[in-house]
Protein backbone atom coordinates (compact mmCIF):
# COMPACT_ATOMS: atom_id res chain seq x y z
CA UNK A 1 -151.77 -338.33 -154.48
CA UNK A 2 -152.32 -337.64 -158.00
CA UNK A 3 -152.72 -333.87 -157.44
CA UNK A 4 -148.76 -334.59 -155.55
CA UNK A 5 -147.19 -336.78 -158.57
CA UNK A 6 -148.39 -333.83 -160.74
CA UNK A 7 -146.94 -330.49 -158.97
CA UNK A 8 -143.57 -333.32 -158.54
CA UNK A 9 -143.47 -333.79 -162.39
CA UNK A 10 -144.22 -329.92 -162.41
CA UNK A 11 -141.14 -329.17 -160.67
CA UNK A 12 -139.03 -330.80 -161.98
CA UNK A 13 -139.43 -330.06 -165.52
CA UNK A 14 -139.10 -326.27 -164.29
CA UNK A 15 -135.83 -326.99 -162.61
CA UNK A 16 -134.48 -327.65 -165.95
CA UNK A 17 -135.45 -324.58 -167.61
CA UNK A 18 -132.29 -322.71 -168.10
CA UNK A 19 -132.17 -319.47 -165.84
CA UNK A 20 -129.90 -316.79 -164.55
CA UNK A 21 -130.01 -314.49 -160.92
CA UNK A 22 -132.05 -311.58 -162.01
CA UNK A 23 -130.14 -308.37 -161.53
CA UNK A 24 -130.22 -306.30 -157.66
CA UNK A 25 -131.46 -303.03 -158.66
CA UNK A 26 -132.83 -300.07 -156.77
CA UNK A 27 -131.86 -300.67 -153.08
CA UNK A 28 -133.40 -303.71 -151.14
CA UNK A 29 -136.35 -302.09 -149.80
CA UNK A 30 -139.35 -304.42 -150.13
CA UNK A 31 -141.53 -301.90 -151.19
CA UNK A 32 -139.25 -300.16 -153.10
CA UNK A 33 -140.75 -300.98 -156.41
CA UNK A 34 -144.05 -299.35 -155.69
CA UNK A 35 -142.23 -296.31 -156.69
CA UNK A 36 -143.10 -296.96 -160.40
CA UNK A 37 -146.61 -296.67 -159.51
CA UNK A 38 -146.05 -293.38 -159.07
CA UNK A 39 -143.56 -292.49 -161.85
CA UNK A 40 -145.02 -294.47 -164.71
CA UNK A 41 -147.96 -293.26 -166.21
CA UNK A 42 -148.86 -296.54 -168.20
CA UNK A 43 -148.28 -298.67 -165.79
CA UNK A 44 -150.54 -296.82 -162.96
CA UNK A 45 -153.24 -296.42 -166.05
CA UNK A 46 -153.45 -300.18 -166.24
CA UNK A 47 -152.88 -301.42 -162.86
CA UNK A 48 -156.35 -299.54 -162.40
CA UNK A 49 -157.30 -300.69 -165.15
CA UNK A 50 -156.48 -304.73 -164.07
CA UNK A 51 -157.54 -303.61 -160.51
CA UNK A 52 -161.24 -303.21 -161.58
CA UNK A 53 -161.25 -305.74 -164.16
CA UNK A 54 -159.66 -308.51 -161.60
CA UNK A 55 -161.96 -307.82 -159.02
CA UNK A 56 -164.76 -307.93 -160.43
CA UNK A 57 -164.00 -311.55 -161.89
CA UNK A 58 -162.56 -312.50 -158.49
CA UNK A 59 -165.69 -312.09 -156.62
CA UNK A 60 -167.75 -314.25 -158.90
CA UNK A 61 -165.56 -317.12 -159.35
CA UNK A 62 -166.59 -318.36 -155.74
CA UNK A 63 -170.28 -317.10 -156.83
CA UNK A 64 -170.13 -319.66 -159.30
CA UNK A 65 -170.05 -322.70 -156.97
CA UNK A 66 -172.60 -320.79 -154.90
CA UNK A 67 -174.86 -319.73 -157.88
CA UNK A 68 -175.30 -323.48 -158.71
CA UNK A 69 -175.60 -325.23 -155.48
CA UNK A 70 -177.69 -323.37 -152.85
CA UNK A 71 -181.40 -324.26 -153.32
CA UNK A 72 -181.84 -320.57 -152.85
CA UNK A 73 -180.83 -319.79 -156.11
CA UNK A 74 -183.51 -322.33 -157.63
CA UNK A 75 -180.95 -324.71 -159.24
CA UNK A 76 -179.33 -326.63 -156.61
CA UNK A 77 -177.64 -329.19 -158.98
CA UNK A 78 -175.44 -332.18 -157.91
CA UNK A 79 -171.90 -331.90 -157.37
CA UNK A 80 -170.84 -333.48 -160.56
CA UNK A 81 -172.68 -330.96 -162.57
CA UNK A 82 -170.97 -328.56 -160.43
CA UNK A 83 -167.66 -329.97 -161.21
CA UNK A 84 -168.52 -329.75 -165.17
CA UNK A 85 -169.96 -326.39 -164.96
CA UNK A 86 -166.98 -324.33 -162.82
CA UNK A 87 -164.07 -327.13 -163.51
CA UNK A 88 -164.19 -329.41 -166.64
CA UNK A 89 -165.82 -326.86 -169.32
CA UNK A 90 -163.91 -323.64 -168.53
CA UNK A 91 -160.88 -325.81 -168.63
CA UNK A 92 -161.19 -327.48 -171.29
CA UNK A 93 -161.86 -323.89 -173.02
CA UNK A 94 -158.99 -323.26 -171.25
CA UNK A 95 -156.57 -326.10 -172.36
CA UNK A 96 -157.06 -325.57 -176.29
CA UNK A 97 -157.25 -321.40 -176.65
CA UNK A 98 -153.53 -320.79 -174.63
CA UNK A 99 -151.72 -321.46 -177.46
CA UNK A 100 -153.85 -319.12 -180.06
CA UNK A 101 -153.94 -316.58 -177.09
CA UNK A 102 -150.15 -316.84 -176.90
CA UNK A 103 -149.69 -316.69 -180.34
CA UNK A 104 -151.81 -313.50 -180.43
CA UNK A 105 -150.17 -311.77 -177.94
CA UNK A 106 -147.20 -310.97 -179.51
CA UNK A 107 -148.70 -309.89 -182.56
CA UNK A 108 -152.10 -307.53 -181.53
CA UNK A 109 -151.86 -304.41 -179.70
CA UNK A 110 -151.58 -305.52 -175.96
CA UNK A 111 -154.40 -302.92 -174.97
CA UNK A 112 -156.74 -304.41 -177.66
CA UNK A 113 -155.82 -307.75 -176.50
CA UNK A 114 -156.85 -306.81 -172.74
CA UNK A 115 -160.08 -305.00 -174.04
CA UNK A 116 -161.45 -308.02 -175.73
CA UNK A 117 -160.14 -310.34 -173.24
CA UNK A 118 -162.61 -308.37 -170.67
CA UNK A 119 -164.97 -307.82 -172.93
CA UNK A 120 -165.58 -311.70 -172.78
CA UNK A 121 -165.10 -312.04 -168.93
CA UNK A 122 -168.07 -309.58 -168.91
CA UNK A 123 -169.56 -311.31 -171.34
CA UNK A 124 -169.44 -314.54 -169.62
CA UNK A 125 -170.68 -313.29 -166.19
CA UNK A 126 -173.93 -311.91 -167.81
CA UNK A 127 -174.33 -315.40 -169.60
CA UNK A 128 -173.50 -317.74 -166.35
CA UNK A 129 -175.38 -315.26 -163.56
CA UNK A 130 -178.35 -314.68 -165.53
CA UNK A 131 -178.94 -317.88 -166.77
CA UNK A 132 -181.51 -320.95 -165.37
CA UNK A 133 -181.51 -323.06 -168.15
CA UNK A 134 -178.19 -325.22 -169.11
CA UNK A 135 -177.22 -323.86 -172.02
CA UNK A 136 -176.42 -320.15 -170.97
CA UNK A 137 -174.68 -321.97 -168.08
CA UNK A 138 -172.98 -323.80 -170.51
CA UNK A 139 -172.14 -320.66 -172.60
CA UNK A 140 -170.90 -318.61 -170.01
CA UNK A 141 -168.52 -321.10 -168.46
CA UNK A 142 -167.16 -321.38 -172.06
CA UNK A 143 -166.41 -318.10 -172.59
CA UNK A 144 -165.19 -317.44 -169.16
CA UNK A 145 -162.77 -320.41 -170.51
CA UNK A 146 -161.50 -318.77 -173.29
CA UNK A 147 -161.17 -315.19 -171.58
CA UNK A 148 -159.32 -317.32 -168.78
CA UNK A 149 -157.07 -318.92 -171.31
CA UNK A 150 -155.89 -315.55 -172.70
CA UNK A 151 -156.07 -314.04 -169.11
CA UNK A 152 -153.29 -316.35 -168.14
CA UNK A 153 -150.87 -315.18 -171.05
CA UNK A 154 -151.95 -311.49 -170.73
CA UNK A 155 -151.19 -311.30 -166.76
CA UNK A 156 -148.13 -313.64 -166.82
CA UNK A 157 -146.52 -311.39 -169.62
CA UNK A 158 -147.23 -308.02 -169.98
CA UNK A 159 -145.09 -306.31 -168.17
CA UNK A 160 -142.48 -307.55 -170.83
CA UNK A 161 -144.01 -305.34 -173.27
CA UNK A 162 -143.76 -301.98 -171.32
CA UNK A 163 -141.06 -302.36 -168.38
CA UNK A 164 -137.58 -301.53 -168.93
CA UNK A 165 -135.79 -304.59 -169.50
CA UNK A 166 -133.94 -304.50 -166.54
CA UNK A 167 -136.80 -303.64 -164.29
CA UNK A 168 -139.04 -306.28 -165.88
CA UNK A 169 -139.05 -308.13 -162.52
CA UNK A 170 -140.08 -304.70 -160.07
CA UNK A 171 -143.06 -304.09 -162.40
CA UNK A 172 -144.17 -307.53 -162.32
CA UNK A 173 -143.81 -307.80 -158.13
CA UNK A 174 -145.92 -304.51 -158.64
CA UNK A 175 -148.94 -306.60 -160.41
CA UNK A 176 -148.46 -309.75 -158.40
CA UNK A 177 -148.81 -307.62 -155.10
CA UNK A 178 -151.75 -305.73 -156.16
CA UNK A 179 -152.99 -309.12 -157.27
CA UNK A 180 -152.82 -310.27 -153.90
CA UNK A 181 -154.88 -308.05 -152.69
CA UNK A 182 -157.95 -308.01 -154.64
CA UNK A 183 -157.55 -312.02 -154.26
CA UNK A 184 -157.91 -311.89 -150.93
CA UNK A 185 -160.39 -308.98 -150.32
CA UNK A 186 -162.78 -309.62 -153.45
CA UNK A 187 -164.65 -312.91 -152.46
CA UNK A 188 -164.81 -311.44 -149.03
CA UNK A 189 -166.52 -308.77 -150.68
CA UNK A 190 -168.61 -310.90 -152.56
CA UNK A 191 -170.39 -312.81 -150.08
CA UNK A 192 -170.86 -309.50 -147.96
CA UNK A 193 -172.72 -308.23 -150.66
CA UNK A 194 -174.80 -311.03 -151.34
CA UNK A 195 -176.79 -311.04 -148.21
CA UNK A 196 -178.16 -307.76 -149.14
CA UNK A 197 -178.36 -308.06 -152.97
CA UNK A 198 -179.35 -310.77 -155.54
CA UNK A 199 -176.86 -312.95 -156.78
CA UNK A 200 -177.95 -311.83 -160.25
CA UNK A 201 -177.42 -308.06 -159.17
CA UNK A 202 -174.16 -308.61 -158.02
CA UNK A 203 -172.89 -310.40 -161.45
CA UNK A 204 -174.17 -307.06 -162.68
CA UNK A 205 -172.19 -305.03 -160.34
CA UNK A 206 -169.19 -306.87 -161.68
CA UNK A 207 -170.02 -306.23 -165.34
CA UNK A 208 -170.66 -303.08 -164.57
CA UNK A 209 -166.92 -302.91 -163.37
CA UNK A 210 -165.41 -304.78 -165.93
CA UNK A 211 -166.89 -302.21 -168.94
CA UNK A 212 -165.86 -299.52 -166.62
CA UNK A 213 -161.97 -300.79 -166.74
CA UNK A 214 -162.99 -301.38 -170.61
CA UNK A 215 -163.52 -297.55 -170.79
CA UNK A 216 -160.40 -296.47 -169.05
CA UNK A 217 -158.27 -299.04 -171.35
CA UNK A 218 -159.73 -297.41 -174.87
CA UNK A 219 -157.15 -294.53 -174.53
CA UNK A 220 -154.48 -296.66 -173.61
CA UNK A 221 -154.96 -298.28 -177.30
CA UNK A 222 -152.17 -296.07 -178.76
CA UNK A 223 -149.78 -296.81 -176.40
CA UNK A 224 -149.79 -300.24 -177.28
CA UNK A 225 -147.67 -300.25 -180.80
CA UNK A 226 -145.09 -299.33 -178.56
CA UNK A 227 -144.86 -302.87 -176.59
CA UNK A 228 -141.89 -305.44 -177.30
CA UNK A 229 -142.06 -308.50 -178.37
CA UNK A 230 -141.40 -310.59 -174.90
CA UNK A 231 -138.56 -312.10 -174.04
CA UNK A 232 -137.33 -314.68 -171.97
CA UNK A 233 -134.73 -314.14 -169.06
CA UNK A 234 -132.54 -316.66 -169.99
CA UNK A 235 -129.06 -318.04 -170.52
CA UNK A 236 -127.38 -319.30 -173.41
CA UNK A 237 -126.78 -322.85 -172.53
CA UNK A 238 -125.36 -325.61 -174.81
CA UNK A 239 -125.59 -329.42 -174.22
């Protein structure tokens, strides 16, 4: 009931944000704005980029709940410090660093921005994964906080930087569809690969994929002066 009351206060304070129809362009094929896959360079570049990046963080986010309760795994701790570990702490993390990630991302180079952001969701997969004691557990759910925090800015707002403005809304169907994907196919993944590797191994794997998307974003760093500043699809509205 609470979770209810929340996503009802939720709506309606995003009814009132002042809007406006965005633009028909390009036909009304479904699909039809996969074509800048293939015609933007940039865009394909980090879509790839995101692909491996997102993947690997989406296949240990349900890890994380399995990591720490399955007496396999030698920890088997109680669902409250469960709850703290994968909920409270990363949130909390969470909760305070959106506003300095927002404020940074309209003033760093975007690609820098990414790179460090998945420089610390490796970072915090290593920590949490390899950890038995609770203070790298502790660690790596903070920083997998804070690289959450600035992940929610970065994949909400990107494409403002680099789509043209009146296509702004075909790039970002683009990311939320490939989104979809690895979000459903990546924890599948996951707990296919776990019955034939080590929990520990696969956290690896994952790092392993997130310094690979690092490596493919480090020429994309001089593209990045070029971004906009975002902004808003809005109408003027007076009261």
């Amino acid at each position: 009931l609470v979770f209810a009351a929340a996503f009802a206060f939720g709506s309606f304070c995003l009814a009132r944000y002042p809007s406006r129809p965005l633009s028909a362009s390009g036909g009304t094929h479904p699909l039809r704005a996969l074509r800048f896959v293939r015609e933007d360079k940039l865009f394909r570049r980090t879509l790839v980029c995101w692909m491996l990046m997102g993947f690997a963080n989406l296949m240990m986010i349900p890890m994380r709940v399995e990591y720490l309760a399955n007496p396999k795994y030698g920890l088997a701790l109680s669902v409250g410090e469960i709850a703290f570990l994968t909920g409270v702490i990363p949130n909390v993390a969470r909760l305070v660093l959106s506003p300095i990630w927002g404020w940074l991302f309209d003033r760093m180079n975007f690609f820098v921005l990414r790179l460090t952001l998945n420089l610390g969701f490796a970072i915090g997969i290593a920590a949490f994964f390899t950890s038995a004691d609770v203070t790298g557990l502790v660690v790596g759910a903070v920083v997998f906080g804070i690289s959450n925090a600035g992940g929610d800015v970065a994949w909400s707002l990107w494409v403002t930087k680099f789509a043209p403005a009146e296509q702004v809304a075909d790039y970002m169907s683009v990311h939320t569809s490939f989104t979809g994907l690895r979000g459903v196919l990546a924890p599948l993944v996951a707990f296919h690969v776990v019955k034939q590797l080590s929990i520990g191994m696969l956290g690896w794997i994952s790092v392993g994929l997130i310094l690979a998307s690092v490596l493919l974003l480090v020429p994309e760093i001089k593209y990045g002066r070029f971004g906009r500043r975002g902004g808003a699809l809005v109408e003027e509205v007076s009261e």
